[in-house]
């Protein structure tokens, strides 16, 4: 048997830098490099030459079409395919792909959400090539990563603001690095590793559940009787069907040049995780979109449905997308690496303290950036971080920071002598595994892991926020250091600044159990925001503080932020409305008829009996009572939907959904779940939690 190297095909569908170097004339390649480094812009001839090479390569690899691949504000990706082939002037087929088609596209974008940014007189959106993210081939289509903007240049997507935020953090972080003496550093790039969690359920079950098909989550379902015991079932070896699925996922991702590393997740039955190796944030976010797409499509091929929703099953762990974030210079220094030289230590402290201040100042925004309607069901429930933002630094860093507070005294006392106030720092183990799994933001050795992000969301916005808030504080610190000439003065001032930051923002640091009720009370005492619902957090997007932050750093204009908040509100309302309607529909057309069908023979048997049997009586009255509850709850929910529908403002509607409709859905659900526990299993026509979670593979 011939054994093929599984990595032979690695990157074969990616038009990456190596390939560009190989296939482009050197001056063209050089121009492209300069463009990526923002030292130059792309001229028409260079674009034509790149397009030509790309087309040749794509054609050799079976691609017949190309598309500008973009990320509208729906949170997913969009594409419109154009074939390479067209008639020449003699009507003969010509394979063509011009630099113009590579650089710019004009999709008819009127059906993408714009939050009012596209005026009716200019309904078009424009896509522009993001030459920092490599093109790739998917299903015979050459996909070119692009940004998506309006005629007036306003961002209509998730990529353009991310690129702007990268510029902001790069400039600010470089400034600090340069102040600390490292003049060679020209750029600082946020690096991100995204761990993606997901569920796999058998497609047969999935298709029978209208709620899963239409909303991505189950709207009802009783918990299996023996959850713990069934967890043992889960811990067995990877079922062969899942293993085959994972193998194909890996192969697909490797072809796209994504360093995928799949692993079984220990958390919930049928739940898995895939984590590629970290990359620059722009590419990491693009790759994550591809990973979600590959997971869904591959699952389908293997008879599974891949659920990316944050909470497909109530009472079972939800899914997140852990966002591991660090800052790395163009000469590969990780700025969150504690290091072992005092000067580096101080620089490291400046970055950590800047991050602490940034998170404390913009906790509401961070909370918002990590969520959507789906994540509300996850945050604070079953092993998910709570909705309260806090940072866990680990005992080593905490010790260092505490010693820093003492060290300032020394600084003031002995201004002239060199000092090493944080000598303990060099002992920080690089593989800091001192983890607190209950913290939404944990320092893990040389990066921060943001664990709040929902599994179904684009990771873009959370990183826009991380980048921008940190850039903002770094700039503030740079201002305070810029008038100093001598290294020693810079260090002394930096330490003072760090100490002050710690004094002012200490409240955001928490190393205890983030899942406990005590923390909720403690956080309140500290004055930390605890925004229970996503919809309420949307207001953070348009607060004066946020508007100033984003405009000052040239990431969003006020208009763009208002548009985005409108889209968020509207999306939340739509999701909530669909869920409520599906629940009502399933109650009326599936559950209630099921109960009615069960009551009929029972009632008939009762009548036929000489003596009334107490079991039948009990069962009948219980079923009657449940039927009544379901019917009335469905009516009440429907009435509520009408009431909410008459409210004009989307935000207000969203709030009403959360506080008024959701509890009614819960009431309805509890009747349905209760019914499931007394119903004849053989007759229950909908796949149960037990079936979906424990018999899917
Ligand atoms: P865990 O599940 O313990 O959090 P994983 O290994 O599953 O860890 O995932 C960690 C993620 O963090 C991976 O994607 C990894 O590539 C990424 N990562 C590692 N180092 C860095 C770094 N310096 N910056 C950003 N991401 C990183
Ligand atoms: Mg993790």
XYZ file of C-alpha atoms and ligand atoms in Angstrom:
725
model
C 0.000 0.000 0.000
C 1.289 3.412 -0.883
C 1.360 5.760 2.058
C 1.104 9.416 1.132
C 2.534 12.167 3.229
C -0.492 13.838 4.860
C 1.259 17.198 4.753
C 2.194 16.981 1.077
C -0.648 19.224 0.126
C -0.048 21.822 2.821
C -0.796 25.275 1.487
C -1.469 24.039 -2.040
C -4.621 26.179 -2.269
C -3.049 29.320 -0.845
C -1.390 32.024 -2.906
C 1.038 32.942 -0.174
C 4.201 34.957 -0.024
C 6.501 32.092 -1.019
C 4.420 31.485 -4.092
C 4.409 35.169 -4.937
C 8.157 35.293 -4.661
C 8.370 32.256 -6.903
C 5.890 33.385 -9.523
C 6.285 37.139 -9.708
C 9.102 39.064 -11.386
C 11.272 40.388 -8.562
C 10.405 44.116 -8.942
C 6.701 43.234 -8.806
C 7.161 41.106 -5.741
C 9.130 43.926 -4.138
C 6.375 46.447 -4.879
C 3.843 44.131 -3.304
C 6.039 43.770 -0.188
C 6.315 47.534 0.067
C 2.559 47.864 -0.244
C 2.008 45.365 2.536
C 4.439 47.291 4.712
C 2.475 50.452 3.861
C 5.540 52.050 2.332
C 3.971 52.358 -1.059
C 0.697 51.905 -2.862
C -0.004 49.453 -5.619
C 0.128 50.824 -9.174
C -1.851 49.465 -12.076
C 1.032 47.605 -13.738
C 2.001 45.821 -10.552
C -1.618 44.855 -9.936
C -1.940 43.538 -13.483
C 1.183 41.443 -13.088
C 0.019 39.992 -9.766
C -3.446 39.304 -11.179
C -1.914 37.501 -14.115
C 0.256 35.274 -11.925
C -2.658 34.607 -9.608
C -4.906 33.649 -12.477
C -2.308 31.260 -13.927
C -1.862 29.599 -10.571
C -5.600 29.423 -9.906
C -6.254 27.922 -13.313
C -3.550 25.303 -12.806
C -5.348 24.379 -9.612
C -8.708 23.980 -11.257
C -10.266 27.353 -10.424
C -12.737 28.619 -12.984
C -14.071 31.617 -11.081
C -12.848 34.361 -8.832
C -14.582 36.268 -6.098
C -13.973 39.164 -3.808
C -14.398 37.478 -0.448
C -15.640 39.933 2.166
C -17.084 40.077 5.649
C -20.265 42.111 5.800
C -21.788 43.073 9.115
C -23.883 39.923 9.199
C -20.863 38.301 10.828
C -20.373 35.724 8.093
C -18.640 35.979 4.735
C -19.993 36.913 1.334
C -18.891 36.179 -2.170
C -20.105 36.687 -5.697
C -18.446 34.521 -8.313
C -17.270 35.701 -11.716
C -15.743 33.315 -14.180
C -12.316 34.026 -15.652
C -13.531 33.332 -19.119
C -14.928 35.929 -21.525
C -15.082 36.392 -25.308
C -12.295 38.361 -26.948
C -12.999 40.845 -29.760
C -13.350 37.952 -32.235
C -15.784 36.127 -30.022
C -13.163 33.562 -29.038
C -12.889 32.475 -25.397
C -10.276 34.372 -23.441
C -9.175 33.658 -19.901
C -8.717 37.003 -18.269
C -8.170 38.477 -14.862
C -7.029 42.068 -14.723
C -5.360 44.041 -12.001
C -8.498 46.142 -11.848
C -10.632 43.085 -11.086
C -8.135 42.048 -8.455
C -8.081 45.390 -6.699
C -11.641 46.596 -6.845
C -15.098 45.124 -7.104
C -18.589 46.549 -7.071
C -20.964 43.979 -5.671
C -24.587 44.998 -5.656
C -24.613 45.269 -1.946
C -27.997 46.717 -1.191
C -29.088 43.668 0.743
C -26.243 43.716 3.226
C -26.827 45.535 6.495
C -25.438 49.053 6.456
C -27.239 50.694 9.357
C -28.184 53.567 7.083
C -24.659 54.231 5.834
C -25.527 53.656 2.217
C -27.737 56.451 1.070
C -30.396 55.387 -1.405
C -28.835 57.390 -4.201
C -25.638 55.370 -3.863
C -26.685 51.842 -3.115
C -23.433 50.295 -4.207
C -20.691 49.069 -1.979
C -17.135 48.615 -3.137
C -14.724 45.864 -2.294
C -10.981 46.480 -2.274
C -8.250 43.880 -2.131
C -6.634 43.395 1.275
C -3.201 42.530 -0.003
C -2.047 41.591 3.498
C -4.214 38.458 3.539
C -3.359 35.829 0.914
C -5.825 34.703 -1.752
C -6.972 31.087 -1.678
C -9.006 28.587 -3.673
C -12.250 27.151 -2.326
C -14.454 24.884 -4.444
C -12.825 25.981 -7.703
C -13.149 29.642 -6.872
C -10.185 31.959 -6.376
C -11.124 33.945 -3.255
C -9.560 37.341 -2.794
C -9.885 38.758 0.727
C -11.290 42.271 0.487
C -12.635 45.095 2.575
C -16.123 46.404 1.849
C -16.828 50.128 1.942
C -19.510 52.559 0.836
C -19.177 55.148 -1.908
C -18.158 57.663 0.758
C -15.539 55.351 2.179
C -17.451 54.298 5.282
C -16.746 50.774 6.456
C -19.545 48.365 5.693
C -17.713 45.321 6.943
C -15.704 43.763 9.732
C -12.316 43.813 8.039
C -11.718 47.478 7.279
C -12.012 48.567 10.940
C -9.783 45.684 11.965
C -7.083 46.863 9.559
C -7.423 50.391 10.942
C -7.145 49.139 14.503
C -3.998 47.234 13.556
C -2.531 50.493 12.303
C -3.497 52.199 15.560
C -1.958 49.602 17.854
C 1.077 49.219 15.623
C 1.824 52.939 15.711
C 1.243 53.282 19.449
C 3.161 50.175 20.462
C 6.052 51.043 18.148
C 6.219 54.465 19.758
C 6.637 52.915 23.187
C 9.170 50.376 21.969
C 11.155 53.152 20.317
C 11.034 55.298 23.461
C 12.559 52.400 25.353
C 15.499 52.510 22.982
C 14.675 49.950 20.345
C 14.757 52.210 17.317
C 14.870 49.415 14.756
C 11.321 48.329 15.360
C 9.055 49.738 12.663
C 5.858 47.803 13.243
C 4.081 45.890 15.963
C 1.566 43.270 14.953
C -1.198 41.884 17.134
C -0.979 38.099 16.979
C -4.054 36.010 17.602
C -4.737 32.324 18.157
C -8.422 31.431 18.055
C -9.708 28.254 19.642
C -13.033 27.332 18.106
C -15.559 25.198 19.956
C -18.458 23.448 18.238
C -20.971 20.643 18.566
C -21.588 17.820 16.138
C -25.004 16.203 16.008
C -26.311 13.625 13.634
C -27.857 15.262 10.604
C -30.966 13.054 10.862
C -31.698 14.506 14.288
C -30.789 18.010 13.242
C -33.171 17.987 10.314
C -36.061 16.862 12.472
C -35.666 19.826 14.801
C -37.059 22.980 13.317
C -35.479 24.976 16.134
C -31.983 23.719 15.303
C -32.454 24.281 11.594
C -33.889 27.785 11.945
C -32.223 29.165 15.063
C -29.129 27.035 15.577
C -30.153 26.048 19.090
C -32.733 23.870 20.787
C -35.570 25.922 22.208
C -36.682 23.097 24.450
C -35.599 19.619 25.473
C -35.461 17.819 28.783
C -32.090 17.007 30.311
C -31.166 13.341 30.096
C -31.761 11.593 33.416
C -28.164 10.640 34.065
C -25.927 13.339 32.739
C -22.872 12.392 34.751
C -23.017 8.750 33.824
C -23.413 9.684 30.219
C -20.327 11.847 30.431
C -18.363 8.600 30.785
C -19.795 7.642 27.467
C -18.292 10.771 26.060
C -14.835 10.209 27.439
C -14.416 7.073 25.374
C -12.191 7.129 22.320
C -13.110 9.449 19.470
C -15.921 7.761 17.553
C -14.703 6.700 14.133
C -17.202 8.874 12.289
C -15.976 11.943 14.174
C -12.377 10.922 13.585
C -13.037 10.661 9.849
C -14.668 14.085 9.940
C -11.733 15.617 11.800
C -9.270 14.076 9.401
C -10.991 15.658 6.455
C -11.295 19.016 8.243
C -7.561 18.978 8.875
C -6.779 18.071 5.292
C -8.958 20.860 3.961
C -7.440 23.395 6.318
C -3.890 22.303 5.650
C -4.485 22.763 1.936
C -5.493 26.318 2.749
C -2.246 26.799 4.632
C -3.951 26.805 8.036
C -1.967 25.065 10.745
C -4.895 23.217 12.257
C -4.619 21.203 15.408
C -7.820 19.415 16.284
C -8.580 18.082 19.659
C -11.362 16.429 21.489
C -12.952 18.802 23.917
C -13.519 17.476 27.366
C -16.322 19.786 28.287
C -19.603 18.432 26.930
C -20.793 15.423 25.009
C -20.583 15.963 21.249
C -18.549 19.106 21.772
C -15.170 19.544 20.150
C -12.526 22.177 19.673
C -10.167 23.106 16.905
C -7.279 25.513 17.332
C -4.933 26.611 14.591
C -1.535 28.048 15.407
C -1.678 31.791 15.988
C -1.140 34.274 13.204
C -1.334 38.024 12.684
C -4.809 39.079 13.743
C -6.071 39.935 10.281
C -5.139 36.526 8.941
C -6.253 34.751 12.111
C -9.724 36.270 11.772
C -9.920 35.347 8.081
C -8.762 31.835 8.866
C -11.341 31.502 11.605
C -14.080 32.381 9.114
C -12.704 29.686 6.837
C -12.495 27.185 9.672
C -16.160 27.723 10.526
C -17.053 27.253 6.881
C -14.934 24.110 6.493
C -16.385 22.668 9.711
C -19.954 23.186 8.506
C -19.420 21.840 5.010
C -17.319 18.867 6.084
C -19.828 17.954 8.803
C -22.540 17.853 6.203
C -20.509 15.446 4.064
C -20.101 13.134 7.048
C -23.751 13.071 8.013
C -23.368 15.583 10.833
C -24.610 19.071 11.471
C -21.966 21.327 12.965
C -23.516 23.644 15.545
C -21.561 26.833 16.041
C -24.198 28.433 18.264
C -23.031 29.507 21.730
C -25.680 27.483 23.512
C -27.230 24.733 21.426
C -28.392 22.839 24.540
C -29.574 24.414 27.780
C -27.930 22.967 30.849
C -24.941 21.723 28.861
C -21.707 23.653 28.405
C -21.840 26.295 25.736
C -19.266 27.061 23.049
C -16.842 29.903 22.924
C -14.021 31.130 20.813
C -10.997 31.779 22.976
C -9.071 34.701 21.613
C -5.368 34.520 22.512
C -3.924 37.956 21.874
C -0.362 39.247 21.998
C 1.743 42.019 20.492
C 4.806 41.111 18.475
C 7.350 43.441 16.859
C 8.519 43.091 13.273
C 11.728 41.601 14.690
C 9.737 38.957 16.572
C 9.804 40.282 20.126
C 6.661 39.451 22.018
C 5.923 42.559 24.070
C 4.064 40.528 26.660
C 7.078 38.313 27.185
C 8.340 39.227 30.668
C 11.987 38.968 29.583
C 14.938 39.081 31.913
C 16.597 42.455 31.507
C 15.357 45.249 33.740
C 14.746 47.618 30.860
C 12.748 44.996 29.080
C 10.951 44.269 32.279
C 9.845 47.847 32.551
C 8.716 47.878 28.966
C 6.798 44.698 29.640
C 5.207 46.313 32.679
C 4.183 49.309 30.636
C 2.394 47.034 28.184
C 0.691 45.018 30.899
C -0.363 48.134 32.797
C -1.603 49.796 29.621
C -3.721 46.734 29.023
C -5.070 46.820 32.584
C -6.079 50.464 32.269
C -7.566 49.897 28.817
C -9.724 46.996 29.954
C -10.929 48.798 33.063
C -11.820 51.913 31.114
C -13.679 50.054 28.398
C -15.109 47.000 30.133
C -18.627 47.595 28.782
C -17.343 47.824 25.248
C -15.324 44.639 25.601
C -18.316 42.827 26.997
C -20.329 44.016 24.043
C -17.683 43.133 21.487
C -17.632 39.514 22.555
C -21.310 38.850 22.250
C -24.497 38.577 20.301
C -27.939 37.245 21.077
C -26.606 33.699 21.341
C -23.867 34.415 23.855
C -26.389 35.689 26.412
C -27.372 32.093 27.052
C -23.775 31.139 27.640
C -22.231 33.901 29.733
C -22.539 33.116 33.379
C -23.944 29.662 32.719
C -22.268 26.238 32.849
C -18.573 26.919 32.770
C -18.655 30.110 30.777
C -17.058 33.263 32.096
C -19.534 35.680 33.649
C -20.623 38.890 31.976
C -18.359 40.828 34.333
C -15.042 41.766 32.808
C -11.974 41.199 34.945
C -8.341 40.265 34.396
C -6.485 37.378 35.912
C -2.726 37.900 35.897
C -1.481 34.881 37.757
C 0.388 34.956 41.018
C 3.813 35.713 39.505
C 2.773 38.859 37.742
C 0.683 39.887 40.680
C 3.737 39.596 42.896
C 5.713 41.684 40.464
C 3.066 44.365 40.409
C 2.857 44.415 44.168
C 6.608 44.803 44.428
C 6.361 47.586 41.918
C 4.126 49.523 44.219
C 6.838 49.296 46.857
C 9.564 50.066 44.352
C 8.447 53.540 43.518
C 9.606 54.676 46.892
C 13.082 53.446 45.980
C 12.892 55.266 42.695
C 12.212 58.549 44.398
C 14.878 58.014 47.004
C 17.710 57.093 44.721
C 17.189 58.933 41.517
C 20.698 58.586 40.229
C 21.578 54.991 40.809
C 20.412 52.338 38.389
C 17.675 50.231 39.835
C 16.268 46.803 39.245
C 13.069 47.041 41.173
C 11.509 43.979 39.727
C 14.178 41.417 40.075
C 11.707 38.590 40.559
C 10.418 39.054 37.089
C 12.998 36.977 35.303
C 11.795 33.924 37.125
C 8.460 33.913 35.484
C 8.154 30.558 33.822
C 7.609 30.968 30.111
C 5.046 28.214 30.050
C 3.004 29.886 32.725
C 0.260 27.357 33.279
C -1.013 29.106 36.343
C -4.476 29.271 34.832
C -7.712 30.497 36.141
C -10.321 29.008 33.883
C -13.075 31.152 35.348
C -11.593 34.444 34.250
C -12.825 36.172 31.116
C -9.367 37.604 30.479
C -6.364 35.670 31.641
C -2.666 36.346 31.229
C -1.172 33.071 30.052
C 2.586 33.542 30.051
C 3.076 35.860 27.087
C -0.435 36.603 25.857
C -3.897 37.455 27.078
C -6.633 34.930 26.555
C -10.072 36.487 26.105
C -12.518 33.708 26.794
C -15.799 35.527 26.561
C -16.146 35.571 22.808
C -19.101 33.624 21.426
C -18.393 30.661 19.185
C -20.540 31.768 16.263
C -19.256 35.320 16.038
C -16.706 36.884 13.788
C -13.633 37.461 15.932
C -13.031 40.745 14.235
C -14.764 43.236 16.482
C -13.391 41.879 19.756
C -9.910 42.356 18.318
C -10.743 45.807 16.999
C -11.606 46.675 20.585
C -8.555 44.991 22.147
C -6.277 46.730 19.661
C -7.833 50.155 19.936
C -8.261 50.408 23.693
C -4.666 49.316 24.217
C -3.383 51.674 21.529
C -5.199 54.523 23.197
C -3.539 54.016 26.583
C -0.139 53.358 25.017
C -0.384 56.693 23.251
C -1.307 58.380 26.500
C 1.755 56.841 28.152
C 3.971 57.719 25.184
C 2.890 61.354 25.553
C 4.051 61.356 29.137
C 7.402 59.862 28.242
C 8.150 61.720 25.040
C 9.809 64.760 26.619
C 12.388 62.665 28.469
C 15.833 62.166 27.020
C 17.638 59.850 29.376
C 16.939 56.178 29.709
C 16.949 56.386 33.439
C 14.393 59.179 33.512
C 12.222 57.291 31.075
C 12.290 54.205 33.227
C 11.590 56.141 36.390
C 8.655 57.961 34.838
C 7.369 54.735 33.322
C 7.384 53.082 36.699
C 5.535 56.001 38.213
C 2.950 55.746 35.480
C 2.566 52.015 36.005
C 2.176 52.469 39.727
C -0.472 55.087 39.202
C -2.308 52.837 36.748
C -2.279 50.032 39.278
C -3.673 52.320 41.951
C -6.408 53.582 39.676
C -7.373 50.346 37.975
C -6.608 47.623 40.462
C -10.306 46.854 40.730
C -10.264 45.088 37.357
C -7.806 42.474 38.652
C -9.381 39.378 40.102
C -7.888 35.990 40.734
C -10.699 34.240 42.567
C -13.520 32.098 41.261
C -15.231 34.112 38.549
C -18.193 31.737 38.524
C -19.110 32.346 42.147
C -21.946 34.469 43.480
C -19.475 36.153 45.843
C -17.673 37.586 42.840
C -20.875 39.135 41.554
C -21.308 40.902 44.897
C -17.628 41.817 45.102
C -17.591 43.184 41.563
C -20.572 45.334 42.422
C -18.788 46.653 45.468
C -15.809 47.509 43.261
C -18.072 49.344 40.872
C -17.357 47.034 37.944
C -20.063 46.919 35.311
C -22.135 43.752 35.107
C -24.339 44.062 32.060
C -26.601 41.030 32.065
C -27.748 41.158 28.469
C -26.069 41.751 25.171
C -28.804 44.149 24.078
C -28.108 46.433 27.020
C -24.411 46.360 26.246
C -25.005 47.672 22.723
C -25.341 51.161 24.223
C -21.630 51.000 25.009
C -20.960 51.292 21.293
C -22.273 54.835 21.098
C -21.320 56.198 24.507
C -19.325 59.442 24.343
C -16.317 57.575 25.749
C -16.408 55.005 22.941
C -16.984 57.556 20.222
C -13.995 59.561 21.436
C -11.873 56.430 21.647
C -12.558 55.280 18.117
C -12.478 58.648 16.425
C -9.265 59.641 18.207
C -7.644 56.458 16.909
C -9.186 56.703 13.424
C -10.872 53.330 13.595
C -14.554 54.262 13.349
C -16.315 57.534 12.747
C -19.254 58.447 14.937
C -21.556 57.740 12.024
C -20.104 54.277 11.573
C -20.569 53.514 15.249
C -24.179 54.635 15.216
C -24.779 52.519 12.115
C -23.191 49.520 13.780
C -25.245 49.866 16.919
C -28.389 50.042 14.793
C -27.388 46.853 13.027
C -26.670 45.110 16.332
C -30.022 46.142 17.784
C -31.863 45.079 14.686
C -30.064 41.742 14.494
C -30.802 41.046 18.129
C -34.489 41.763 17.626
C -34.624 39.601 14.516
C -32.939 36.661 16.213
C -35.204 36.956 19.257
C -38.297 37.258 17.134
C -37.432 34.230 15.007
C -36.752 32.167 18.117
C -40.066 33.121 19.703
C -41.985 32.421 16.511
C -40.311 29.054 15.999
C -41.118 28.087 19.562
C -44.764 29.053 19.144
C -44.931 27.244 15.849
C -43.371 24.062 17.170
C -45.671 24.141 20.197
C -48.785 24.480 18.085
C -47.918 22.223 15.174
C -45.804 19.546 16.817
C -46.001 19.399 20.588
C -49.673 20.124 21.258
C -50.896 17.671 18.571
C -48.541 15.111 20.117
C -50.123 15.588 23.530
C -53.593 15.519 22.027
C -52.789 12.240 20.296
C -51.665 10.778 23.584
C -54.713 11.927 25.490
C -57.213 10.307 23.120
C -56.376 6.608 23.744
C -55.880 7.316 27.439
C -59.322 8.857 27.730
C -60.812 5.981 25.735
C -59.147 3.400 27.980
C -60.421 5.243 31.031
C -63.965 5.077 29.769
C -63.674 1.380 28.956
C -62.513 0.527 32.437
C -65.019 -0.621 35.052
C -63.094 1.009 37.826
C -61.098 4.215 37.318
C -57.355 3.392 37.457
C -55.431 5.997 39.376
C -52.412 5.922 37.006
C -54.552 6.807 34.009
C -56.315 9.457 35.995
C -53.096 11.004 37.158
C -51.538 10.844 33.712
C -54.609 12.336 32.100
C -54.884 15.231 34.470
C -51.138 15.915 34.249
C -51.288 15.913 30.454
C -54.339 18.134 30.533
C -52.652 20.544 32.855
C -49.487 20.648 30.705
C -51.484 21.080 27.545
C -53.259 23.971 29.109
C -50.014 25.553 30.245
C -48.453 25.176 26.810
C -51.463 26.580 25.067
C -51.790 29.549 27.386
C -48.053 30.266 27.416
C -47.969 30.183 23.627
C -50.891 32.619 23.521
C -49.245 34.919 26.016
C -45.973 34.840 24.093
C -47.790 35.599 20.878
C -49.583 38.508 22.511
C -46.256 39.794 23.762
C -44.733 39.594 20.276
C -47.528 41.762 18.911
C -47.042 44.231 21.715
C -43.293 44.425 21.127
C -43.786 44.690 17.406
C -45.598 47.983 17.881
C -42.510 49.555 19.465
C -40.653 51.555 16.842
C -37.182 51.651 18.325
C -35.112 48.498 17.840
C -33.076 48.907 21.000
C -36.223 49.304 23.075
C -37.690 46.284 21.339
C -34.599 44.268 22.108
C -34.813 45.190 25.790
C -38.488 44.170 25.855
C -37.578 40.854 24.247
C -34.958 40.180 26.849
C -37.002 41.179 29.896
C -40.529 40.316 28.783
C -40.574 37.760 25.957
C -37.656 35.581 27.084
C -39.283 34.738 30.461
C -42.462 33.745 28.617
C -40.416 31.510 26.335
C -38.905 29.988 29.437
C -42.370 29.303 30.863
C -43.487 27.651 27.680
C -40.324 25.650 27.492
C -40.662 24.367 31.028
C -44.110 22.919 30.229
C -42.761 21.262 27.078
C -39.753 19.868 28.929
C -41.930 18.575 31.728
C -44.169 16.875 29.235
C -41.207 15.181 27.613
C -40.304 13.557 30.921
C -43.696 11.852 31.276
C -44.293 11.051 27.646
C -44.066 7.635 25.994
C -40.498 7.731 24.633
C -41.366 5.547 21.680
C -44.032 7.945 20.568
C -42.027 11.152 20.999
C -41.442 12.282 17.464
C -38.765 14.909 18.097
C -35.142 13.975 18.714
C -34.425 14.355 22.419
C -31.348 15.761 24.165
C -30.377 12.225 24.981
C -30.522 11.140 21.368
C -28.775 14.193 19.994
C -26.055 14.341 22.619
C -25.363 10.695 23.198
C -26.392 8.885 20.060
C -25.090 11.205 17.389
C -21.983 9.269 16.530
P -5.520 26.214 25.713
O -6.684 25.355 25.267
O -4.738 25.657 26.826
O -5.904 27.624 25.940
P -4.488 25.818 23.047
O -3.132 25.304 22.726
O -5.667 25.022 22.708
O -4.451 26.248 24.556
O -4.679 27.200 22.300
C -3.847 28.256 22.513
C -3.908 29.153 21.304
O -3.094 30.285 21.566
C -3.369 28.519 20.032
O -4.104 28.965 18.936
C -1.961 29.076 19.994
O -1.406 29.087 18.702
C -2.191 30.467 20.501
N -0.978 31.166 20.946
C 0.144 30.665 21.475
N 1.054 31.649 21.687
C 0.482 32.803 21.278
C 0.895 34.168 21.239
N 2.087 34.567 21.656
N 0.015 35.067 20.760
C -1.182 34.699 20.353
N -1.623 33.455 20.364
C -0.814 32.506 20.823
Mg -7.887 28.320 25.783
